[in-house]
Structure formats: structure tokens, C-alpha cells
Coordinates of C-alpha atoms in Angstrom, one line a residue:
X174 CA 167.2 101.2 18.2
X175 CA 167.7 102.0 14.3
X176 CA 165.6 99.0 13.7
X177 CA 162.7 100.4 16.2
X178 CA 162.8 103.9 14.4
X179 CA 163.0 102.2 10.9
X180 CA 159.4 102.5 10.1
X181 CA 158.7 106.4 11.1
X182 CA 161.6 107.1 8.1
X183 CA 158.6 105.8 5.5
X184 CA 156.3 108.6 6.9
X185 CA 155.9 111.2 4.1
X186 CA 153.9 114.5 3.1
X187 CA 150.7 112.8 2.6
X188 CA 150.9 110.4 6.2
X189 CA 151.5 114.0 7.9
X190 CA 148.4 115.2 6.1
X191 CA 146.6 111.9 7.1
X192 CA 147.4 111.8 10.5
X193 CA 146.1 115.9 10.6
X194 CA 142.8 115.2 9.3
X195 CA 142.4 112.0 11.1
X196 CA 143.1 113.9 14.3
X197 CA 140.4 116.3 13.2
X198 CA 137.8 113.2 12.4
X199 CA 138.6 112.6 15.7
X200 CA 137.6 116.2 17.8
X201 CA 134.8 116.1 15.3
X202 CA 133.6 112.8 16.2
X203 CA 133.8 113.9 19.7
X204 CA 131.7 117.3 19.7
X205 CA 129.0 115.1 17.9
X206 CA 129.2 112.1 20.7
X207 CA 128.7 115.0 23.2
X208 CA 125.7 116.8 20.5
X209 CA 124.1 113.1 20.5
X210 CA 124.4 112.5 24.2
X211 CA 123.0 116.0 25.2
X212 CA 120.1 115.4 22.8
X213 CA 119.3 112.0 24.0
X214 CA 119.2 113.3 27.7
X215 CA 116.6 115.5 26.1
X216 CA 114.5 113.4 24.3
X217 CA 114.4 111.1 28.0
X218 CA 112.8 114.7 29.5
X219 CA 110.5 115.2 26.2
X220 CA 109.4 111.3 26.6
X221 CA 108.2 112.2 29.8
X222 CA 106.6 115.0 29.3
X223 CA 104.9 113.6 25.7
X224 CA 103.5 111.1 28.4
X225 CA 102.1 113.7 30.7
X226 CA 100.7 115.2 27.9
X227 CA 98.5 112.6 26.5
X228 CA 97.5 112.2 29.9
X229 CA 96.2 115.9 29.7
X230 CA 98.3 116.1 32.8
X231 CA 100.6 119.2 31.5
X232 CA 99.8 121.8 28.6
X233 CA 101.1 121.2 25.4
X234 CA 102.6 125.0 25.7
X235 CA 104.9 123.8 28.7
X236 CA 106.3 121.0 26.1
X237 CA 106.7 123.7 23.5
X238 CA 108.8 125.6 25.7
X239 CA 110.9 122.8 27.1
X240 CA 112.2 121.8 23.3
X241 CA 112.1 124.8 21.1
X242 CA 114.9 126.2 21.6
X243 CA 116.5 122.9 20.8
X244 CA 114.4 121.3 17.9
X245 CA 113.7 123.8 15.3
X246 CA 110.9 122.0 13.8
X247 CA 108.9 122.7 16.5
X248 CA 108.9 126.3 16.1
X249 CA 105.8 125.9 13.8
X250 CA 104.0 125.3 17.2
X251 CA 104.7 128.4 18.3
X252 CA 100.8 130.0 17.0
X253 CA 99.6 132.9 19.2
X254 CA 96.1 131.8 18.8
X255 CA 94.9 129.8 21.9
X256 CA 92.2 127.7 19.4
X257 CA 95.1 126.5 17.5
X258 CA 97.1 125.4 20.4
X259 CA 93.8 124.0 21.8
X260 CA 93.3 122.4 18.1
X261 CA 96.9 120.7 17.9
X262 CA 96.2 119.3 21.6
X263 CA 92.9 117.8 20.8
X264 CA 94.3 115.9 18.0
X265 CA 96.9 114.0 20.7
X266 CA 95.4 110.7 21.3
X267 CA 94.7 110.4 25.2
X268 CA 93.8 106.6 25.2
X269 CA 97.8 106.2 26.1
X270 CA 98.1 104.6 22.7
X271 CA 101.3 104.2 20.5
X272 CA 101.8 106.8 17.9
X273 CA 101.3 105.0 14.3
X274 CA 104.2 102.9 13.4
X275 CA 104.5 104.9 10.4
X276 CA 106.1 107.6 12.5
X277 CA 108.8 105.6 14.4
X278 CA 111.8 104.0 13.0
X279 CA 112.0 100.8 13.8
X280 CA 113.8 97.1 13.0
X281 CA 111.0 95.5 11.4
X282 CA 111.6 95.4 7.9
X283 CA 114.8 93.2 8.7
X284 CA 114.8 89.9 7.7
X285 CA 115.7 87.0 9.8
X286 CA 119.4 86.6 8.4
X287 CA 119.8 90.5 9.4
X288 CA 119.0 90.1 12.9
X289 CA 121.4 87.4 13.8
X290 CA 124.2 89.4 11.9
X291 CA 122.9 92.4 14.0
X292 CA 123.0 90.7 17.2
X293 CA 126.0 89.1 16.3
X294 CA 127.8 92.6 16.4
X295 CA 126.1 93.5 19.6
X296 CA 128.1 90.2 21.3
X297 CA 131.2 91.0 19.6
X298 CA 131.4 94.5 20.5
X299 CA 130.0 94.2 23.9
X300 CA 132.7 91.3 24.5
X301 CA 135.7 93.8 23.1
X302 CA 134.8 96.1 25.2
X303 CA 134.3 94.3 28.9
X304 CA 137.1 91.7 27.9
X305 CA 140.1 94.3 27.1
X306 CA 142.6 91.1 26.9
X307 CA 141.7 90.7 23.5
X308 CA 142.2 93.8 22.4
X309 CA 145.3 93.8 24.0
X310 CA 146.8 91.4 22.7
X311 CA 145.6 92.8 18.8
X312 CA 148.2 95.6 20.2
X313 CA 150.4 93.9 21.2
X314 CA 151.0 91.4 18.3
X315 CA 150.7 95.2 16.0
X316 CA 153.8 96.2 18.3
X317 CA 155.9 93.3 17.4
X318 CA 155.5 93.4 14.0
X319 CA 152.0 91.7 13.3
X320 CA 151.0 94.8 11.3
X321 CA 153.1 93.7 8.3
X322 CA 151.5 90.4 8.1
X323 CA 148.0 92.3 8.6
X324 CA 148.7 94.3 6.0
X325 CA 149.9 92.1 3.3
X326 CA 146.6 89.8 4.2
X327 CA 144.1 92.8 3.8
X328 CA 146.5 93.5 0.9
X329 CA 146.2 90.1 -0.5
X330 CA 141.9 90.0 0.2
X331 CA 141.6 93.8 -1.4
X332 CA 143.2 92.2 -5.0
X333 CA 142.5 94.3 -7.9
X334 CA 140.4 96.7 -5.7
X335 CA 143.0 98.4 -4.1
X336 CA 145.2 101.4 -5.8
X337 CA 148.6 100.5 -7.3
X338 CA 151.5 100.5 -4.8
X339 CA 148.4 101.8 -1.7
X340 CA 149.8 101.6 1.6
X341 CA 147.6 100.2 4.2
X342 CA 148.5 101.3 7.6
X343 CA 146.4 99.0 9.9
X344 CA 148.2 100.0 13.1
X345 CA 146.3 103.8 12.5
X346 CA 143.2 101.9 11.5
X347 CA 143.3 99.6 14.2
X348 CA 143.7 102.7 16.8
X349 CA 140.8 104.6 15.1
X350 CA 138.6 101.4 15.5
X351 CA 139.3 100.8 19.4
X352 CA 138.9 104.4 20.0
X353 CA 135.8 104.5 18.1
X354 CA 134.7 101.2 19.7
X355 CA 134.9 102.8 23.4
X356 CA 133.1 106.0 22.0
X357 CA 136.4 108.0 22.7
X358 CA 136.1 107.9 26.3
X359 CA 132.9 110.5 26.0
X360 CA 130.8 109.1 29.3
X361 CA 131.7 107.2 32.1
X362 CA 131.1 103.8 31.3
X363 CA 133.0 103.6 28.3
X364 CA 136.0 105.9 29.8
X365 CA 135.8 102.9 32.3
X366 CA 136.3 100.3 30.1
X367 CA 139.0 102.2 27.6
X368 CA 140.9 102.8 31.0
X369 CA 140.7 99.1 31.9
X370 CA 141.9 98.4 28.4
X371 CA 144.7 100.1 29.0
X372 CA 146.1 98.5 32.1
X373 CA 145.2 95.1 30.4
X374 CA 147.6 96.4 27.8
X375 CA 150.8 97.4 30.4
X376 CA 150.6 93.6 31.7
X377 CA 150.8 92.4 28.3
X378 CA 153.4 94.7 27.4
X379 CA 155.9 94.1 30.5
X380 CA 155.6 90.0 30.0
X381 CA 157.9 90.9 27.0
X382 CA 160.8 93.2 28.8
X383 CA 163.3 92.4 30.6
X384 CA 164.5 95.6 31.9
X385 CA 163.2 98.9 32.8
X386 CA 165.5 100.8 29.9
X387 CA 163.8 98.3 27.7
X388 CA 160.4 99.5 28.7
X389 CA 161.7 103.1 28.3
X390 CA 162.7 103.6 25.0
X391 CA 160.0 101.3 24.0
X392 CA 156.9 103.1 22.3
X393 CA 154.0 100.3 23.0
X394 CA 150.5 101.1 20.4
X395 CA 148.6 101.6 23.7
X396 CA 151.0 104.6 24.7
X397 CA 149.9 106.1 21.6
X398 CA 146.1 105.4 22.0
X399 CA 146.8 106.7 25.4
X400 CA 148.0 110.1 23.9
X401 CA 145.0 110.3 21.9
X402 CA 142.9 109.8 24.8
X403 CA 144.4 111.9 26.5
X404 CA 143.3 114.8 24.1
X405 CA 139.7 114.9 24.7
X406 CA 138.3 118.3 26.1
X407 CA 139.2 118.1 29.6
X408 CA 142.6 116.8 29.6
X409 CA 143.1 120.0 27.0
X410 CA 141.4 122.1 29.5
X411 CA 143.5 120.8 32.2
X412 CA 146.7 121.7 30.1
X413 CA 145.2 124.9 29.0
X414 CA 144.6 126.3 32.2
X415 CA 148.6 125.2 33.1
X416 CA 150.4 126.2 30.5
X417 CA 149.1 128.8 28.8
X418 CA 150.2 131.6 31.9
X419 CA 153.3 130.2 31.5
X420 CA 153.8 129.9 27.8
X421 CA 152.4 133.1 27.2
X422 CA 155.0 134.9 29.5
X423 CA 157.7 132.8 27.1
X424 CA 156.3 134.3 23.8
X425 CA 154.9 137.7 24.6
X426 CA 159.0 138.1 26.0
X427 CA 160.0 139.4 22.8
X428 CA 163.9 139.9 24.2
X429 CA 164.0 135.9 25.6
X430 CA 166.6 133.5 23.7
X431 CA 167.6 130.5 25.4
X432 CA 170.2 129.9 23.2
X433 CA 173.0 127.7 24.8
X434 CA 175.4 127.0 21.9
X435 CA 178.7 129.3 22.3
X436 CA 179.1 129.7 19.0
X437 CA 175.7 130.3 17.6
X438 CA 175.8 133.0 20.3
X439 CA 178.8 134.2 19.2
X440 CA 177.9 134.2 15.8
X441 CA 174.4 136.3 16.8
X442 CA 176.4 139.0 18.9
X443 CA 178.3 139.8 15.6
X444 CA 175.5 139.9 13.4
X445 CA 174.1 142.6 15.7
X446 CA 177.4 144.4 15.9
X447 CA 177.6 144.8 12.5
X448 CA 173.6 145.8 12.4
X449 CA 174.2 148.6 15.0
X450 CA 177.3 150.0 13.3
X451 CA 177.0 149.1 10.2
X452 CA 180.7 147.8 9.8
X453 CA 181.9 144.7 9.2
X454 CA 182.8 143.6 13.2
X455 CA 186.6 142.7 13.6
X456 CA 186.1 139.5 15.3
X457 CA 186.5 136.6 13.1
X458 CA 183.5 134.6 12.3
X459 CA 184.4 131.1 11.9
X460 CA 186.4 130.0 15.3
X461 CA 185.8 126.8 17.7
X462 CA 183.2 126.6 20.2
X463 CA 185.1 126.7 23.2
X464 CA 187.1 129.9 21.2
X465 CA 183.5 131.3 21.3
X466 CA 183.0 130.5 24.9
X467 CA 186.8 132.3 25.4
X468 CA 184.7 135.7 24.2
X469 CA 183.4 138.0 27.4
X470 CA 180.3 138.9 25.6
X471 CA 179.4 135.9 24.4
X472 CA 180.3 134.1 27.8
X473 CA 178.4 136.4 29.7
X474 CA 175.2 136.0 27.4
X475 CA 175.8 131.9 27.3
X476 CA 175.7 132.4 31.8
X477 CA 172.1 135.0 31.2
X478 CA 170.7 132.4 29.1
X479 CA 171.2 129.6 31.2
X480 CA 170.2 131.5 34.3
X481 CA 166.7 132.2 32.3
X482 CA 166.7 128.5 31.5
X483 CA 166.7 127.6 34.7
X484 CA 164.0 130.2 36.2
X485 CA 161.9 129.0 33.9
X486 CA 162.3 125.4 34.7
X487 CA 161.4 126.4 37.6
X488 CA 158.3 128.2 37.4
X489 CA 157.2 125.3 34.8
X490 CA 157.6 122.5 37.6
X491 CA 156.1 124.7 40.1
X492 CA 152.9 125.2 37.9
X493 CA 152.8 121.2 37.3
X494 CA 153.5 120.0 40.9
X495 CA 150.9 122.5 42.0
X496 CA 147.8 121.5 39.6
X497 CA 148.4 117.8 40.6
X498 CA 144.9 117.9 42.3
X499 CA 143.3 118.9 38.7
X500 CA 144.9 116.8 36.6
X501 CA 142.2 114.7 34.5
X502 CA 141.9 110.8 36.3
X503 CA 142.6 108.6 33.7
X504 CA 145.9 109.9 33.1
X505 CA 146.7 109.1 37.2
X506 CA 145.2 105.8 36.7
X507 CA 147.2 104.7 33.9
X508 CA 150.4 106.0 35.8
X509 CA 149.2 104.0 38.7
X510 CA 148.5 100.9 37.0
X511 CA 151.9 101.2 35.4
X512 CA 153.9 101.6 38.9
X513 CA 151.9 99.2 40.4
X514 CA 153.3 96.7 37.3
X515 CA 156.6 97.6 37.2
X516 CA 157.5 97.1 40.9
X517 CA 155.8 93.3 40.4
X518 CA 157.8 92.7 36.9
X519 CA 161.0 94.2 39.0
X520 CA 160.2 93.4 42.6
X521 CA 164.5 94.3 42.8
X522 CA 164.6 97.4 41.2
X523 CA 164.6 100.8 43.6
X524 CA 161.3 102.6 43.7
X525 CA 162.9 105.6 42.6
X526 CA 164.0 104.2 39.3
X527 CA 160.4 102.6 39.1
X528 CA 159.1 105.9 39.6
X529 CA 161.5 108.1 37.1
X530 CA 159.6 105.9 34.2
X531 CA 156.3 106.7 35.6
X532 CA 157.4 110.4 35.9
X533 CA 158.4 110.6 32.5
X534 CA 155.3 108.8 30.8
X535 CA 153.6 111.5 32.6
X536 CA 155.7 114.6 31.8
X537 CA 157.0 113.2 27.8
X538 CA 153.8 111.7 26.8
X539 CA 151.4 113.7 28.3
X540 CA 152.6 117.5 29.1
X541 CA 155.4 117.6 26.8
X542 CA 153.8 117.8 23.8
X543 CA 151.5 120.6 24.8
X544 CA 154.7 122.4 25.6
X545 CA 156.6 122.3 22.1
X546 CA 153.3 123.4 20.4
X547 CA 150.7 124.5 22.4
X548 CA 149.2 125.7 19.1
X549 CA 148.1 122.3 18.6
X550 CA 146.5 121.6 22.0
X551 CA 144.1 124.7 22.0
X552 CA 146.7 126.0 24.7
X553 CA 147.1 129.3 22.9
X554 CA 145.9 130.8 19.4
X555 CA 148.4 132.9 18.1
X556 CA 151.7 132.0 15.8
X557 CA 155.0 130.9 17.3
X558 CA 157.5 132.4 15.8
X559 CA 160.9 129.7 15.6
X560 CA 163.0 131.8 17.9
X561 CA 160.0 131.2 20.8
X562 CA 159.6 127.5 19.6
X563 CA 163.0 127.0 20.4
X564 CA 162.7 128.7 23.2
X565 CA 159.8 126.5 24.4
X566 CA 162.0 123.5 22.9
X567 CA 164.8 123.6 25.4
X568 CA 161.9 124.3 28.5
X569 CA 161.0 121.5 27.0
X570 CA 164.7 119.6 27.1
X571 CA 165.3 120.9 30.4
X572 CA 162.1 119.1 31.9
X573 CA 162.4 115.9 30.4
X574 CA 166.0 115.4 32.1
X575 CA 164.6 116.4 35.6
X576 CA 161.5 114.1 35.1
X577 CA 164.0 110.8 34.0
X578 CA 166.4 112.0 36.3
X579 CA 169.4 112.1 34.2
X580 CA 171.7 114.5 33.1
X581 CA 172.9 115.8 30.3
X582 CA 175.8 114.2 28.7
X583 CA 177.9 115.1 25.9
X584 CA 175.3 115.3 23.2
X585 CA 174.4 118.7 25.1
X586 CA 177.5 119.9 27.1
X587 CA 177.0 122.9 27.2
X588 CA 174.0 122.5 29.3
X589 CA 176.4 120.3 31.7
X590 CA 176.5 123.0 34.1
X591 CA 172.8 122.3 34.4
X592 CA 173.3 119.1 35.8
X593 CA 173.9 120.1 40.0
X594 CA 170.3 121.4 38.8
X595 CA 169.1 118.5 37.1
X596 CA 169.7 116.2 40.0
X597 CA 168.4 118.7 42.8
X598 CA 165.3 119.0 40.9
X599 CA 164.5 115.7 39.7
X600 CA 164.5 114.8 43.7
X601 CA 161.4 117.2 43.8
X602 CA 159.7 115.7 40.4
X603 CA 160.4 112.1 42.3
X604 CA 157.7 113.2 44.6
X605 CA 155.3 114.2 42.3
X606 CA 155.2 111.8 40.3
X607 CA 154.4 109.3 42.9
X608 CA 151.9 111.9 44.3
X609 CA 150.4 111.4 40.7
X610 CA 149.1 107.7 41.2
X611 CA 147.9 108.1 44.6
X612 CA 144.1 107.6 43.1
X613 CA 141.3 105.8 43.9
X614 CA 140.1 102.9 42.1
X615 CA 138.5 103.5 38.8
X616 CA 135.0 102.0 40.2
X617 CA 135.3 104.4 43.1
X618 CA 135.5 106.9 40.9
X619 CA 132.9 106.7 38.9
X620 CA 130.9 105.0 40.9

């Protein structure tokens, strides 16, 4: 396990600021894939029309119309004369003749060597995309400890060009370039294929495991490209429009502490003892925390807080369970394709274990993080203060032992009176999440 976590202890300052403004290259490159795509469905309507009009079958004023409020160069059509208009329109060839190849950008002027490179690109990227086992592989090699080797070679080819001491993360580049390959999932075809990739990637994956702990506290590359996927604009409207009723009520509840530690409890009833009457409180300040717990206040606050804790829980699960029929496909499909492969890799294992893995990809992976900072997910817009991002926090805690199933040990015992909740709920979450890959097939879905 200390092996597995090795590498994230060489992140520093300037990988956290890396990772921000490659996540914003990213939303970027996705508002212009959706600019480009809007634009090209309107130059197919302006191609039509262009041909109408040198066929004097529509008036150049109906064209005008159709694309100025979208090309602002063609605002200097916009004359109020009806000679001028009838002057521009006479000077459109109507023989149904090309426009001069002076005014077209073409490939032309490449040589021969050019064009087999070009076409050469075409193949490979056309193959990367329809045969996902390649790719797959690439991620799963990165997983196991390829990267290094990657590394040191691009290193090694770089030589004297490189910085001094540069770090080359290629697993990051290698996720940028598959995500960029697939257009990040921006039209159907492509989300088809990057979805395919994916399940290509969980057989792959499971041929290596053993056991379905193993898979759990795994973190395969294609997990992570999933997460990134899973970001585009309507899996962020889909957790928008769950969470942010409920994290709102959390936040804007300016008397809510969650708090479940005995003593810092303890130690936060004194402080506002002493704030309220100005005296030093008599109760000593450094005991135990089961001394704490022995205190009436501080036990009957520890009981409030996890009486909150567990309202809230609920209302959270509600909220999930019932916007199961809105949540974004690809994010069923890749939790169906993952129960479907688990139950052949473990044909002896109960269905309910099966299904507590697919239940927490789903919840940790995918609804978790939108939870302890919704900031980040366009769930809300204002600042989190750190008493309501602890709050959110142990929400957080609570439903990621329901959606495993297990309780809480010693690590958090003071949440062990939880755990007759834990169990009841996580019955409830079972259901779900096998509600959650009862999907159609990806071609039946996008036709």
C-alpha cells in the first residue's frame, strides 16, 4: 500500500498548479469543441443556402439574415439601399461554378511526402480510436510502472534540450492525449468510442487481480481518465442540480458542526464559556477523550451532532437514489461494464460484494468529489468556510461507508455508534447501485 502511494508524496506546489491549469485547458478545450461544432452545423445550413442562391432560388437578404448574427463580417452586407444588395447579388456567379481557388483553403500546396505522413495520422488515429485495446494496454503498462521507463526514454531522446533536473510526467500527458484524441467525449460518436475504451480497459485491468480488495484499493489510469470524463458539462449539470439544494442547506446553516471528537468538543464548549463570561472556565482543559465524553455537555452535544450526521446522510442518499433516472449514461455504462466483469473474473464471489465495488466507484469516484468541494464542480459559487468543509467532509465519510458497506472501525470510534446505521443503510445503497447499471447498450443509446 505505501509502495502504491509512493509516487503522489513527489507531487509539489508547482504539479498542484499544473494539474489546475491543465484542468482548465481542458473546460476550455471543451467550450471551443462545442463553438467549432455549432459553427460547422452552421456553415452545412449556409452551404445550402449559398447553393440556392447562385441558383437565384432565395434572396441574398434571407442569407444575410440566417448568418449575421453569427459571422460578423457579414455585417458589411447589411446596406439599406436595395441597388446595392441587387449589385452584390449580381456579382454571384449563377453558372453553379466553384468560387476561385484563391478563396478556399485547401491541401494543394503539399507535396507528395506530406500527404502520406498526413494520411498516415488519419490511419493511426482512426485505428486508436475504433481499436481501444491498444490504448488500453498503453494504460495499463503506465499503471504497472511503464511510465518510469517512458520517461527516462523521452528523457534520454530530449538530451540537451530538456531543463536541468525537468520532470516528465507522461502518465498526465498520456491522459491529455487520449482525451484529446476522442475529442473529450463532445458528440456521440467519439463519447462512443471513449466509453468503449473504457470497458476495454476494466478487462485488461481485472486479468491482473486476484481479489476484489485488490481491485478496490487499486487506482487503475483509466479510473482517472474516467473522472475527467466525467466532468464535462452535463455530468456537472447532473451534480449541480443534486447537490447544490443540499449543500446549500449545509453551508447557509451557520449553527451546524458535525464535530464527533469528544474532546475537540469539549475543548470548543470551554472556549465559548470563557467567551460568554469572560472567565477563565474551571474545567480543566487537557483531560482524555473518554474524560471528555464523561462531561454532560459535551456528551449531549457529541449525541446532537451525530443525530445531524445522520439526518443528513439521509437526505443525501435520498437525493442520489432519487435522480438515478438523470444521471449522465456513460457513467451507468462504465458501472455496468464493470459488474458485468467482476462477476466473470469472480463467478464465486456474492453479488452483493460485487456490487459494494460498483457502488463505491460510483459514489467515491464520481459524487464524492463534488461533495468535499462543490466549489470546484460549478456546484456552488460562494466560499467554504473550513468549519462547513468539514462539515461536508464527514457527509462525505459517512456516505462512503454506507456505499462499501463497512463500518467504521477504530480509526473513527467515535462514529461506531453509527455503525447499526451504516449497515441498515448500505442495504438501501445495495439497490441502487445495481439500479445504476441497468442500461441499455451503448449502440442503443445513441443509436
Amino acid at each position: 500500500l505505501v509502495q502504491s502511494c509512493a509516487p503522489l508524496l513527489e507531487d509539489t506546489d508547482q504539479d498542484l498548479e499544473e494539474e489546475l491549469e491543465l484542468e482548465r485547458l481542458r473546460q476550455k478545450a471543451v467550450r471551443q469543441i462545442r463553438e467549432n461544432q455549432q459553427t460547422s452545423r452552421l456553415l452545412d445550413h449556409l452551404d445550402i443556402k449559398i447553393a440556392l442562391l447562385v441558383r437565384n432560388r432565395i434572396s441574398l437578404e434571407e442569407v444575410v439574415r440566417q448568418t449575421r448574427r453569427h459571422f460578423g463580417f457579414l455585417d458589411e452586407l447589411r446596406r439599406p439601399s436595395g441597388s446595392s444588395l441587387r449589385s452584390v447579388h449580381s456579382s454571384v456567379p449563377l453558372s453553379g461554378g466553384p468560387p476561385p481557388a484563391s478563396s478556399l483553403y485547401t491541401l494543394r500546396n503539399m507535396d507528395k511526402e506530406s500527404r502520406r505522413r498526413l494520411e498516415g495520422y488519419q490511419h493511426l488515429f482512426y485505428l486508436l480510436q475504433t481499436q481501444p485495446v491498444y490504448l488500453a494496454r498503453l494504460l495499463f503498462l503506465l499503471n504497472q510502472g511503464g511510465g518510469r521507463a517512458m520517461r527516462q526514454a523521452i528523457a534520454k531522446q530530449q538530451g540537451a534540450g530538456g531543463e536541468p533536473g525537468e520532470e516528465i510526467s507522461i502518465t498526465r500527458l498520456i491522459e491529455t492525449i487520449v482525451l484529446t484524441l476522442f475529442g473529450f467525449a463532445q458528440n456521440a460518436r467519439e463519447e462512443y468510442l471513449l466509453l468503449k475504451l473504457f470497458c476495454a480497459a476494466i478487462q485488461i485491468e481485472l486479468s491482473s487481480i486476484e481479489t476484489l480488495q485488490e481491485f478496490l484499493r487499486g487506482n487503475p489510469i483509466f479510473i482517472k481518465l474516467a473522472v475527467h470524463y466525467n466532468r464535462g458539462a452535463k455530468e456537472r449539470e447532473y451534480l449541480r442540480d443534486l447537490l447544490q439544494p443540499l449543500i446549500r442547506k449545509v453551508i447557509e446553516d451557520a449553527e451546524l458542526d458535525l464535530e464527533s471528537d469528544p474532546l475537540v468538543i469539549y475543548r470548543t464548549l470551554i472556549r465559548e464559556e470563557e467567551s460568554r463570561t469572560g472567565e477563565k472556565s474551571r474545567r480543566p482543559y487537557d483531560i482524555s477523550r473518554e474524560d471528555a465524553l464523561n462531561d454532560m455537555e459535551t456528551r449531549t452535544t457529541f449525541i446532537r451532532h451525530l443525530r445531524q450526521l445522520r439526518v443528513l446522510a439521509d437526505e443525501f442518499i435520498a437525493a442520489i437514489q432519487e435522480s438515478l433516472s438523470r444521471m449522465p449514461f456513460g457513467m451507468r455504462y462504465i458501472a455496468r461494464e464493470l459488474r458485468r466483469a467482476l462477476t466473470q473474473k469472480f463467478p464465486d464471489e456474492p453479488e452483493g460484494q460485487v456490487m459494494k465495488v460498483v457502488g463505491h466507484l460510483v459514489y467515491y469516484r464520481y459524487i464524492n468529489p463534488a461533495i468535499v468541494a462543490p466549489e470546484s464542480f460549478d456546484v456552488i459559487e460562494t466560499t467554504i468556510s473550513p468549519l462547513q468543509r468539514k462539515n461536508l467532509a464527514e457527509i462525505a465519510k459517512m456516505l462512503n461507508q454506507v456505499s462499501v458497506g463497512k463500518h467504521f472501525n477504530e480509526d473513527n470510534m467515535f462514529l461506531q455508534p453509527l455503525n447499526n446505521y451504516v449497515g441498515y443503510t448500505s442495504a438501501k445503497f445495495l439497490s441502487y447501485s445495481f439500479e445504476v447499471t441497468e442500461v441499455v447498450d451503448p449502440e442503443v443509446h445513441f443509436q
